[in-house]
GROMACS .gro file of C-alpha atoms in nm:
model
  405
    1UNK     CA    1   3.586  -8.229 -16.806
    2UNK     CA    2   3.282  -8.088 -16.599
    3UNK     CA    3   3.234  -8.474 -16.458
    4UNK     CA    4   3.570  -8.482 -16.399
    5UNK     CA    5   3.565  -8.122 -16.172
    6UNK     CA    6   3.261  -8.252 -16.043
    7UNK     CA    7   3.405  -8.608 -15.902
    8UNK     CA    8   3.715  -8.409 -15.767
    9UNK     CA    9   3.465  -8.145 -15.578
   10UNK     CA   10   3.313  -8.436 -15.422
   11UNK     CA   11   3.692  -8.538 -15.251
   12UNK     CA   12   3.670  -8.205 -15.066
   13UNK     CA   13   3.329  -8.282 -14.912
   14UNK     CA   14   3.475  -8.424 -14.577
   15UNK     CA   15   3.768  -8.155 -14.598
   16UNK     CA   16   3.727  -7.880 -14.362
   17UNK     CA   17   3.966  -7.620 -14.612
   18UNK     CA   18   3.669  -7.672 -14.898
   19UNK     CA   19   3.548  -7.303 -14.868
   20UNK     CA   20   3.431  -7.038 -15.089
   21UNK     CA   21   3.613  -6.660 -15.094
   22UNK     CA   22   3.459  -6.376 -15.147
   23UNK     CA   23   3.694  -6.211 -15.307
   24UNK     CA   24   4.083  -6.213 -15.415
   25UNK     CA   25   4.162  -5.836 -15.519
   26UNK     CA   26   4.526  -5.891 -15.451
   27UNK     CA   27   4.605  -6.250 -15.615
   28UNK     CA   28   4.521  -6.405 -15.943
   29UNK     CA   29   4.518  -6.755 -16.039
   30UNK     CA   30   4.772  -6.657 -16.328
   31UNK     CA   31   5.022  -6.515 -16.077
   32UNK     CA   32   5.376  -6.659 -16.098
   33UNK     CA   33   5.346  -6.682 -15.742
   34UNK     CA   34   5.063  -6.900 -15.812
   35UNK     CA   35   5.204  -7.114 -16.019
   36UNK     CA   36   5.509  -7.171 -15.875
   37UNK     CA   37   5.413  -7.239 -15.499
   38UNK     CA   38   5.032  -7.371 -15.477
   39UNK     CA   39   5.067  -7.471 -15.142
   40UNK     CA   40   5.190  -7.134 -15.009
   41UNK     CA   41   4.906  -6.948 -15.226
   42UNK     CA   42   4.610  -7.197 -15.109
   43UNK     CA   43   4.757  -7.124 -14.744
   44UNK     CA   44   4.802  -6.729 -14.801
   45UNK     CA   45   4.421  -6.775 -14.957
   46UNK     CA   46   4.306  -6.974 -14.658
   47UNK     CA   47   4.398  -6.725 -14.450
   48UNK     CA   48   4.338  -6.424 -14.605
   49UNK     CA   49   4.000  -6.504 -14.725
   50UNK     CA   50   3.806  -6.768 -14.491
   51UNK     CA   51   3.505  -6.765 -14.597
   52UNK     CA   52   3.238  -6.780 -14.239
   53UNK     CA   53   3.028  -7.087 -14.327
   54UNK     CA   54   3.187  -7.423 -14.459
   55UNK     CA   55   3.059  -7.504 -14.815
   56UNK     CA   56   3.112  -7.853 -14.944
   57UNK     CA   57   3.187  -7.905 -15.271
   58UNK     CA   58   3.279  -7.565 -15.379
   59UNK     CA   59   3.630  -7.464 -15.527
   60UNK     CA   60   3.781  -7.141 -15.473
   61UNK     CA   61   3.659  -6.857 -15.717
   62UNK     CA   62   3.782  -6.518 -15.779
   63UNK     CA   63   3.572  -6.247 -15.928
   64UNK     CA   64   3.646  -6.291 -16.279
   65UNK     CA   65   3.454  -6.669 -16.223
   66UNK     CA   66   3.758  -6.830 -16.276
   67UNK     CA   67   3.862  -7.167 -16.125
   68UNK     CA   68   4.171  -7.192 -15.950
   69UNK     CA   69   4.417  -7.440 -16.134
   70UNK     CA   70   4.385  -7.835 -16.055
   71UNK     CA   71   4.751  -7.846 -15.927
   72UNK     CA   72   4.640  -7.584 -15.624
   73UNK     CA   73   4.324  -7.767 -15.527
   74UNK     CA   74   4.522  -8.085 -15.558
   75UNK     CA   75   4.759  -7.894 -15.292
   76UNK     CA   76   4.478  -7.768 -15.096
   77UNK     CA   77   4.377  -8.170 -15.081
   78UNK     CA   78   4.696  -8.227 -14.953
   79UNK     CA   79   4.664  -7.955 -14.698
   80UNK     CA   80   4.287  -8.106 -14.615
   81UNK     CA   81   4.411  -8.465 -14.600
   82UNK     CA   82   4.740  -8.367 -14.375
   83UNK     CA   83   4.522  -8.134 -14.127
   84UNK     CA   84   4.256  -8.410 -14.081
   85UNK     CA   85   4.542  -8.626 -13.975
   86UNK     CA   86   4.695  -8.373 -13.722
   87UNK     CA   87   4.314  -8.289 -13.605
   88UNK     CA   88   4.242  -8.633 -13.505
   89UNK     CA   89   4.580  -8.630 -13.307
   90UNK     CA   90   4.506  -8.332 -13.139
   91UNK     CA   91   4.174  -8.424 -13.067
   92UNK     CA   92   4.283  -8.757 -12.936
   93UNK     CA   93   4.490  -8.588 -12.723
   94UNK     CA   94   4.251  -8.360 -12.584
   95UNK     CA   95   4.038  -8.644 -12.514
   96UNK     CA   96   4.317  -8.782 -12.284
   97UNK     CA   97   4.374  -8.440 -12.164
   98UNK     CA   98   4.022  -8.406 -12.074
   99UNK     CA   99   3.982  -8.768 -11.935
  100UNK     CA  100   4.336  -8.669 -11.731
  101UNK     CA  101   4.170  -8.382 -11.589
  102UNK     CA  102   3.843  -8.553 -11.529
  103UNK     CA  103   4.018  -8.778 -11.331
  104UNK     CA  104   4.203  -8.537 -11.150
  105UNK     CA  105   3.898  -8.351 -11.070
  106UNK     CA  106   3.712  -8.655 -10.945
  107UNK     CA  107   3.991  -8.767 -10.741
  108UNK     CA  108   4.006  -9.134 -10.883
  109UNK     CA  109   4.331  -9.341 -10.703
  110UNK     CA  110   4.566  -9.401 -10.983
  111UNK     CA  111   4.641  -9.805 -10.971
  112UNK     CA  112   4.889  -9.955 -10.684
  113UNK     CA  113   4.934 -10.249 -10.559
  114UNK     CA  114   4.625 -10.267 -10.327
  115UNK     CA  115   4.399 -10.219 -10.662
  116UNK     CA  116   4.621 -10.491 -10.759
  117UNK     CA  117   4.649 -10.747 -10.477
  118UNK     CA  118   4.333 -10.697 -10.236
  119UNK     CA  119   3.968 -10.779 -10.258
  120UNK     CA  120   3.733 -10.494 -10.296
  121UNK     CA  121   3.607 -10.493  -9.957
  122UNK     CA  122   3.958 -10.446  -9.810
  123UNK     CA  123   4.078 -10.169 -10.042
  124UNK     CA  124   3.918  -9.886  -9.809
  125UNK     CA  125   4.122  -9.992  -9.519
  126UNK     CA  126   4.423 -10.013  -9.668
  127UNK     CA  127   4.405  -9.693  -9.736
  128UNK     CA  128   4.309  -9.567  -9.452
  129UNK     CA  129   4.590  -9.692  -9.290
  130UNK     CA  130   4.810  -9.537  -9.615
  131UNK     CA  131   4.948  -9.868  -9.666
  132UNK     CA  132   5.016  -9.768 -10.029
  133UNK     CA  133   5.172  -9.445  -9.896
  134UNK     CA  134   5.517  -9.626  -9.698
  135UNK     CA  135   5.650  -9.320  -9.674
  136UNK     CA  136   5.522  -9.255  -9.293
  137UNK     CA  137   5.627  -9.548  -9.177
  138UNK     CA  138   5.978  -9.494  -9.264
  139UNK     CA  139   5.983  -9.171  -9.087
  140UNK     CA  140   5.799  -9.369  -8.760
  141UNK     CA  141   6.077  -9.639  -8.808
  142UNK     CA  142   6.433  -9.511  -8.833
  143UNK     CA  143   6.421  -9.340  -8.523
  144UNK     CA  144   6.347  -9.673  -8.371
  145UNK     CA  145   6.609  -9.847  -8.574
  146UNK     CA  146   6.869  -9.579  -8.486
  147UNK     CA  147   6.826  -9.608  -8.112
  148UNK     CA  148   6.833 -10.028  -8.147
  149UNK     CA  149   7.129  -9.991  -8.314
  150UNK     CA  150   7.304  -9.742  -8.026
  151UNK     CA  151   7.200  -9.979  -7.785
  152UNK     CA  152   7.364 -10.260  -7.924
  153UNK     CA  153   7.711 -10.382  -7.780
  154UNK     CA  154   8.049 -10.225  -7.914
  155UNK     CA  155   8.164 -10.410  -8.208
  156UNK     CA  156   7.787 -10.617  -8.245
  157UNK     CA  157   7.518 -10.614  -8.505
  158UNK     CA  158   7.177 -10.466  -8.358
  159UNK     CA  159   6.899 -10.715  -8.237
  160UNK     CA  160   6.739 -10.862  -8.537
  161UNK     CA  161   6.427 -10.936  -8.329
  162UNK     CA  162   6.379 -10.562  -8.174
  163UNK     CA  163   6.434 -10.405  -8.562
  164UNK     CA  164   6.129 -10.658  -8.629
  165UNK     CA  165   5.905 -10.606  -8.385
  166UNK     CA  166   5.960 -10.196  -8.414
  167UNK     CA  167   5.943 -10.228  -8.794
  168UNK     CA  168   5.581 -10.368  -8.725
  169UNK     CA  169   5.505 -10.193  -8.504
  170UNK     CA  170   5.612  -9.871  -8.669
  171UNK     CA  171   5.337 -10.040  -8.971
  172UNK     CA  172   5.073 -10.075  -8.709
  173UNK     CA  173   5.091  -9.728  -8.532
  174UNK     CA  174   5.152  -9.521  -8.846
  175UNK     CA  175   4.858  -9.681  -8.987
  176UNK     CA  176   4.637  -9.605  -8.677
  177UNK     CA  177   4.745  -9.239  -8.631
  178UNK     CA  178   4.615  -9.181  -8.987
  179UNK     CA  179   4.291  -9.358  -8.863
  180UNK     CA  180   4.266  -9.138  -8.603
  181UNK     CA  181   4.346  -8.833  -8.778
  182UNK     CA  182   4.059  -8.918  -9.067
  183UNK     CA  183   3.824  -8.973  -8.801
  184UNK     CA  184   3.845  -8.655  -8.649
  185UNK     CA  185   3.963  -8.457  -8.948
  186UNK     CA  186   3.668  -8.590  -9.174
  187UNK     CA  187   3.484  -8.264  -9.168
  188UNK     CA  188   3.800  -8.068  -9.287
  189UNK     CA  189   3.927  -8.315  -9.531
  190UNK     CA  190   3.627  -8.239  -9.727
  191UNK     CA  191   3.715  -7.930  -9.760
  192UNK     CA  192   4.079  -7.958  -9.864
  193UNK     CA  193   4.198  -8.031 -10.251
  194UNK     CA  194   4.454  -8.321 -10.156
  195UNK     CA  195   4.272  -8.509  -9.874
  196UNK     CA  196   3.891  -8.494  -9.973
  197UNK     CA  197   3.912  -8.846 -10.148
  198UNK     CA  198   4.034  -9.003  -9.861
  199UNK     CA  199   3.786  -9.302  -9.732
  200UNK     CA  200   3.605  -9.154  -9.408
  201UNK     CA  201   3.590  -8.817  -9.580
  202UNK     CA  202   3.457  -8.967  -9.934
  203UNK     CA  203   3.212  -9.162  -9.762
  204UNK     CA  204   3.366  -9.482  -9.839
  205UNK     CA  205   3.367  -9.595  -9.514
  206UNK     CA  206   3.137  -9.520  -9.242
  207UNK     CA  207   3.321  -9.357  -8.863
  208UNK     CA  208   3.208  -9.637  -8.715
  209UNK     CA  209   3.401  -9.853  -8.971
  210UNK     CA  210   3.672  -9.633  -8.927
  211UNK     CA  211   3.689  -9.679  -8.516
  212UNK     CA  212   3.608 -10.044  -8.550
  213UNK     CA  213   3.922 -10.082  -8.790
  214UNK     CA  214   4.121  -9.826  -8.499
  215UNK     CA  215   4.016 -10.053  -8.258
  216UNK     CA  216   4.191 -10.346  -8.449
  217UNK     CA  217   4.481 -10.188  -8.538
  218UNK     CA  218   4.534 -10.127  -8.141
  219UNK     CA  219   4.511 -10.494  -8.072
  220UNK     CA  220   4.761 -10.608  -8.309
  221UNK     CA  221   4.969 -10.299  -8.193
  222UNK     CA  222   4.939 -10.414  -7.822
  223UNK     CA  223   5.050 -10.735  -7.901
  224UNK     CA  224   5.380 -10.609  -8.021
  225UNK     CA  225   5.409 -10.416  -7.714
  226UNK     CA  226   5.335 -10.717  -7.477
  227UNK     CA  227   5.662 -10.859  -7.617
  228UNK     CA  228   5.850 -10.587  -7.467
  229UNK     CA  229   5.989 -10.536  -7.108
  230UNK     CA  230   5.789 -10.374  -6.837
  231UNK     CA  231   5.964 -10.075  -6.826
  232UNK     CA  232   5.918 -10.058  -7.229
  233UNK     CA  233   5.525 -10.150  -7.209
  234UNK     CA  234   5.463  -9.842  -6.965
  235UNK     CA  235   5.638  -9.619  -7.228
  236UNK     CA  236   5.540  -9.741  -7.552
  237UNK     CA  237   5.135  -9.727  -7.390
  238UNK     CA  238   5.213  -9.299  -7.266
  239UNK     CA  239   5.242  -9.274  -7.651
  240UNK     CA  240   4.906  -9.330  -7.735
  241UNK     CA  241   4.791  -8.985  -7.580
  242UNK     CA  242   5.016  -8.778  -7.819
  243UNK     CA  243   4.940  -9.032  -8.094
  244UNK     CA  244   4.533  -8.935  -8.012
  245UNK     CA  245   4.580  -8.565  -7.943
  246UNK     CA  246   4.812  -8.485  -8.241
  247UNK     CA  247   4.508  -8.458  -8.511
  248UNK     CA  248   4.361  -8.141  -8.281
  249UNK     CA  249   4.674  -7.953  -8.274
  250UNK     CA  250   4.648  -7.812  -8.626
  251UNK     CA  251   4.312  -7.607  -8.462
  252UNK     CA  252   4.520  -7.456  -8.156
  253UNK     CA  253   4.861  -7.397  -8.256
  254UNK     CA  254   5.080  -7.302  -8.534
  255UNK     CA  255   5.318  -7.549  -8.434
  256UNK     CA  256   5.164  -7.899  -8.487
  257UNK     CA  257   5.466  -8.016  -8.677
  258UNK     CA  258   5.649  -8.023  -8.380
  259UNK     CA  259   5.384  -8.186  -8.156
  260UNK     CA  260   5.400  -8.448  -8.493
  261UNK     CA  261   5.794  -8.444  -8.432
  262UNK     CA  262   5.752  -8.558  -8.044
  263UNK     CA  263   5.496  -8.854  -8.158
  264UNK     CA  264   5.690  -8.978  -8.448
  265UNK     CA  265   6.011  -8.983  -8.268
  266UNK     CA  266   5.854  -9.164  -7.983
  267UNK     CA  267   6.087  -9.432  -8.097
  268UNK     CA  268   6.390  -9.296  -7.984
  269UNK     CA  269   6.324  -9.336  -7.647
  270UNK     CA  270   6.124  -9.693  -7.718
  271UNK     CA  271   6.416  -9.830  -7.879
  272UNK     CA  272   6.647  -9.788  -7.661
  273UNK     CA  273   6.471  -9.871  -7.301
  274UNK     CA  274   6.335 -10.192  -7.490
  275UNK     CA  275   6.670 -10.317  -7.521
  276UNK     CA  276   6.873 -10.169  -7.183
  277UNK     CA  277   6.568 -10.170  -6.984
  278UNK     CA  278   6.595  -9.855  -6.887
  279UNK     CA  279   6.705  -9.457  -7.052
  280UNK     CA  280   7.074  -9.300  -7.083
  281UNK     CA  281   6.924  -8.937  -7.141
  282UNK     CA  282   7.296  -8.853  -7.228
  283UNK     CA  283   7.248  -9.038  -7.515
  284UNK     CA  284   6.843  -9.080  -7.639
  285UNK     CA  285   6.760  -8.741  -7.565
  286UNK     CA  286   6.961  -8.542  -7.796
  287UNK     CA  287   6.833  -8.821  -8.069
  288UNK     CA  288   6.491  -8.738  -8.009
  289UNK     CA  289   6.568  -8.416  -7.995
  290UNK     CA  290   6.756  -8.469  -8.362
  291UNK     CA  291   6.453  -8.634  -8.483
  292UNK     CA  292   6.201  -8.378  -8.356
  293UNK     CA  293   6.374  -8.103  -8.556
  294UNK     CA  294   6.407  -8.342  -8.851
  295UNK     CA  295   5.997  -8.394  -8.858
  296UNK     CA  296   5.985  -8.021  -8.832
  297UNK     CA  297   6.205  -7.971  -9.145
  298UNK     CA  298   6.027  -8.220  -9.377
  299UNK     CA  299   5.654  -8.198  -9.207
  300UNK     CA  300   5.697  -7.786  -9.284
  301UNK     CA  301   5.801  -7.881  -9.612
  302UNK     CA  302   5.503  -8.111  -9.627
  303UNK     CA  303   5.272  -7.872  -9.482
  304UNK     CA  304   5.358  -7.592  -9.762
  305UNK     CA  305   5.146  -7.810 -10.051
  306UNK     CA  306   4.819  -7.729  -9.871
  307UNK     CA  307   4.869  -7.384  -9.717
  308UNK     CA  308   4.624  -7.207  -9.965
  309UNK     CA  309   4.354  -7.476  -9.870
  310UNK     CA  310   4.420  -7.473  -9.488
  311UNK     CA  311   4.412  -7.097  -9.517
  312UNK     CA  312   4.045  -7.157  -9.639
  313UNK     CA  313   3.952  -7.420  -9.395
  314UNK     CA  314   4.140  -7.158  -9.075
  315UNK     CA  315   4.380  -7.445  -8.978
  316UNK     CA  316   4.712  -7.345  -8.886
  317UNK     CA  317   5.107  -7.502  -8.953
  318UNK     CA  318   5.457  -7.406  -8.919
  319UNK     CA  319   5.397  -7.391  -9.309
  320UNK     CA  320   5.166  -7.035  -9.270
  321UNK     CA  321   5.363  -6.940  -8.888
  322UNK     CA  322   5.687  -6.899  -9.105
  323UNK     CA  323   5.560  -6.828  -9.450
  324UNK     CA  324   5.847  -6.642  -9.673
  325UNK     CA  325   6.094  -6.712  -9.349
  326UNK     CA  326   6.060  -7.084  -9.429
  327UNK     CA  327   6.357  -7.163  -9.518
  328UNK     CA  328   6.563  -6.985  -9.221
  329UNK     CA  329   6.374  -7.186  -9.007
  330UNK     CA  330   6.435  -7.476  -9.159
  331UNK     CA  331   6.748  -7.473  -9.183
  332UNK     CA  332   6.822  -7.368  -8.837
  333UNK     CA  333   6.650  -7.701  -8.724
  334UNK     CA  334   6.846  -7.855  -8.965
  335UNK     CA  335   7.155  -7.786  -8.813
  336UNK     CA  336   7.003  -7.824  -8.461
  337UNK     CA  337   6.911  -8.203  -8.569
  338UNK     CA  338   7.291  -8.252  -8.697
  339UNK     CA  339   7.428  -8.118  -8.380
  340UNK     CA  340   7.204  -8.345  -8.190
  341UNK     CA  341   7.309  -8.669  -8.421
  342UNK     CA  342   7.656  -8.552  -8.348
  343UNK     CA  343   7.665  -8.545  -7.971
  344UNK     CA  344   7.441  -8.854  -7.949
  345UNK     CA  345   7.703  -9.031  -8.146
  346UNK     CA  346   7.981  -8.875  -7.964
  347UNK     CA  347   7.805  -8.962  -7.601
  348UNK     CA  348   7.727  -9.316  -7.698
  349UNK     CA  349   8.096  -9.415  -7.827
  350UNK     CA  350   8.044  -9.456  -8.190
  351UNK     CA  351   8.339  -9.475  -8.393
  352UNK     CA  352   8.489  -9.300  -8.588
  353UNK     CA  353   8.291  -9.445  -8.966
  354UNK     CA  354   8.028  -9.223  -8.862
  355UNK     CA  355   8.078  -8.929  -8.888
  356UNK     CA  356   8.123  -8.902  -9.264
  357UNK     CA  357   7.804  -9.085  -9.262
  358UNK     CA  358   7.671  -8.783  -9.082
  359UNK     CA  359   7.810  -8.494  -9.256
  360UNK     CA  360   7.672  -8.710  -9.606
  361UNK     CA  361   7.348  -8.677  -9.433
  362UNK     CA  362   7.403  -8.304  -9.362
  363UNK     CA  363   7.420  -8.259  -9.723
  364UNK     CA  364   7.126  -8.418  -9.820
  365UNK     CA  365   6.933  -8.202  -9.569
  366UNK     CA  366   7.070  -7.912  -9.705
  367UNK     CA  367   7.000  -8.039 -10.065
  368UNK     CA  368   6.629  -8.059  -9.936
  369UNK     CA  369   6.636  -7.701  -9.785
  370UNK     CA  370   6.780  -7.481 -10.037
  371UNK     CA  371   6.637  -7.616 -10.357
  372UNK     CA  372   6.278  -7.701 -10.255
  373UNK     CA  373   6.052  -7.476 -10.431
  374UNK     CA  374   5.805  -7.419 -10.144
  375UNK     CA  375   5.523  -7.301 -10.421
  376UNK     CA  376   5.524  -7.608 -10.571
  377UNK     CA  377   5.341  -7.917 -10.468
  378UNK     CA  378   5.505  -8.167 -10.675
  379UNK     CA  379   5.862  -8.021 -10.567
  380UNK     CA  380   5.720  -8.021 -10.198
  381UNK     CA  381   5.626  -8.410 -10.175
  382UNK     CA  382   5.931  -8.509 -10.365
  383UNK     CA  383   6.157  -8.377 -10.079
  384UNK     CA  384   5.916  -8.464  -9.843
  385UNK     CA  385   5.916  -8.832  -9.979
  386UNK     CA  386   6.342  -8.869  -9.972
  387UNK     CA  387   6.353  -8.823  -9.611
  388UNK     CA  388   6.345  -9.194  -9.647
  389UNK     CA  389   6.715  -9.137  -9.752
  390UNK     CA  390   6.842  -8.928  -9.501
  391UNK     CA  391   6.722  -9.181  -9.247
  392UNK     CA  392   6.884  -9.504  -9.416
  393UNK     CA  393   7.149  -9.267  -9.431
  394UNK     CA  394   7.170  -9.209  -9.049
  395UNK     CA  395   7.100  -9.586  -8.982
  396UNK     CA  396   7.399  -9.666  -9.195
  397UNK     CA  397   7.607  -9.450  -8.982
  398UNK     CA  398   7.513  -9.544  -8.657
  399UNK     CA  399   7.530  -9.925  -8.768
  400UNK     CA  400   7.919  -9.887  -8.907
  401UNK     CA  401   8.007  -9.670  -8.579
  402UNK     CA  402   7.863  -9.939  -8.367
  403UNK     CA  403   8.059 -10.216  -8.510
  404UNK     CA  404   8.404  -9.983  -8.529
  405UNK     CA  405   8.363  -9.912  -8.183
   0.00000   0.00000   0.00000
């Protein structure tokens, strides 16, 4: 029989409920309660009497020496063998957890398709020019696309070419304004949470990489533009200053979203001139006014997921101008950019299909506005990010008015 304890002790050796009371002054092995539920009385002994140091091999013992009955240390192996099962889950998933947050804290770039697709020595660029990020060039785009589309005939599809050579265009520019902005931003994105791993400010990539890489982006870009006519050339090139200014604005004024909204929606103007060869301002200037309050309704939105660190670095935004007012500002450029669509629409001859194309739009502004939850980062970049929407949303509007008309 003492073998037989003895080769049973040695089961508990790797269990970590093997311990040793002191004392049981309120519970006896003989109990009823004992007997009938071992499981409950090794837990209630477990955690009424821990002993401090583990003890391997050791049953628990009462003051009168006696030995608790086989079936409650059997249930106490049970208890050993189930909570060395649920350990090694939870510790498994505190080492994800802590590899999660490692990587989190080091900043690594979760997989996309340039990880994927691209040789090592491109990868930098690409992300320098956000390529895995298409988000911005949407935004630079559909204002293009909506004034192509205006321009178009009554009753004709837009000009395939023009939504080409703008959609590439749109690629090349949005990729060198983020070149330009890393380049003179790198001392500040070191500083801030969200941007610090980006490739100038990392060290990834040298400034003179950076500015050699600028400098071929601008080629490609003033390819595209050679393609256009004169009149379009002189315009498209008088973007380049605000595209090349923009990135200092965040250190003088609490506006740079706007001074973002008057690059991005450069386009408006672009579009249209590049196919009429010249500007109705009836009609493209109350679209790019539309689309300057639109980039000041989702860059404000964007700006609110780093207003703690640009608070720290003393960089300003209509993100920290407006602060708790956000959202009445907001919205009151939100109807300003509807209005805008509306009279652009109405000025240009558009029929009637677009307007409910409009007021869907309207909604999904407003959806954006009021349930945004401006303290949250993740919330912020998801609203940010379906802009993309309300911008298909526009095109699709303008593009069944046009052929109504």
């Amino acid at each position: 029989m003492a073998l037989w304890f003895s080769r049973a002790s040695r089961r508990f050796r790797a269990s970590p409920f093997c311990v040793a009371l002191n004392s049981s002054p309120s519970f006896k092995p003989s109990d009823p309660f004992f007997l009938k539920s071992p499981i409950i009385a090794s837990k209630t002994l477990e955690t009424l009497h821990p002993h401090p140091n583990f003890c391997c091999g050791r049953l628990f013992e009462f003051p009168a020496g006696k030995i608790i009955p086989f079936h409650v240390t059997l249930s106490i192996a049970s208890i050993s063998s189930t909570s060395a099962l649920t350990n090694g889950t939870e510790n498994g998933e505190n080492r994800r957890g802590n590899a999660d947050k490692e990587r989190r804290s080091k900043k690594i770039p979760s997989s996309s398709w340039i990880d994927l697709y691209l040789p090592q020595s491109a990868r930098p660029y690409a992300r320098l020019a956000r390529l895995d990020r298409p988000i911005g060039t949407w935004l630079l785009a559909w204002p293009c696309m909506w004034s192509i589309t205006l321009a178009a005939a009554p009753g004709s599809l837009p000009d395939l070419k023009m939504l080409s050579l703008f959609g590439c265009g749109a690629l090349l520019l949005r990729g060198a304004g983020c070149t330009v902005n890393d380049l003179l931003d790198r001392d500040i994105d070191t500083k801030v949470e969200r941007t610090k791993s980006r490739p100038v400010a990392s060290g990834v990539l040298t400034p003179f990489q950076g500015l050699s890489f600028l400098g071929f982006q601008l080629l490609l870009g003033l390819g595209i533009l050679l393609q256009l006519n004169n009149y379009s050339r002189v315009l498209g090139a008088s973007s380049l200053l605000l595209v090349f200014s923009y990135p200092l604005m965040k250190r003088l004024t609490f506006w740079p979203q706007a001074y973002l909204g008057l690059t991005f929606n450069w386009g408006a103007l672009l579009g249209w001139s590049a196919v009429k060869g010249s500007l109705d301002p009836a009609i493209v200037f109350p679209l790019y006014i539309s689309g300057v309050c639109w980039t000041l309704v989702y860059d404000t939105i964007y700006a609110h997921q780093d207003k703690e660190d640009d608070l720290k670095v003393g960089v300003k935004s209509t993100a920290l101008r407006f602060g708790d007012l956000t959202k009445n500002w907001i919205s009151g450029f939100g109807i300003v950019c509807i209005s805008s669509l509306a009279l652009s629409g109405f000025n240009a001859e558009l029929g009637w299909p677009y307007y409910p194309f409009l007021m869907v739009a309207a909604g999904q502004l407003g959806w954006q506005i009021w349930t945004v939850d401006l303290s949250n980062r993740s919330d912020c970049n998801k609203k940010f990010v379906s802009n993309k929407w309300f911008g298909a949303i526009i095109f699709s509007g303008i593009l069944c008015g046009r052929l109504a008309s």
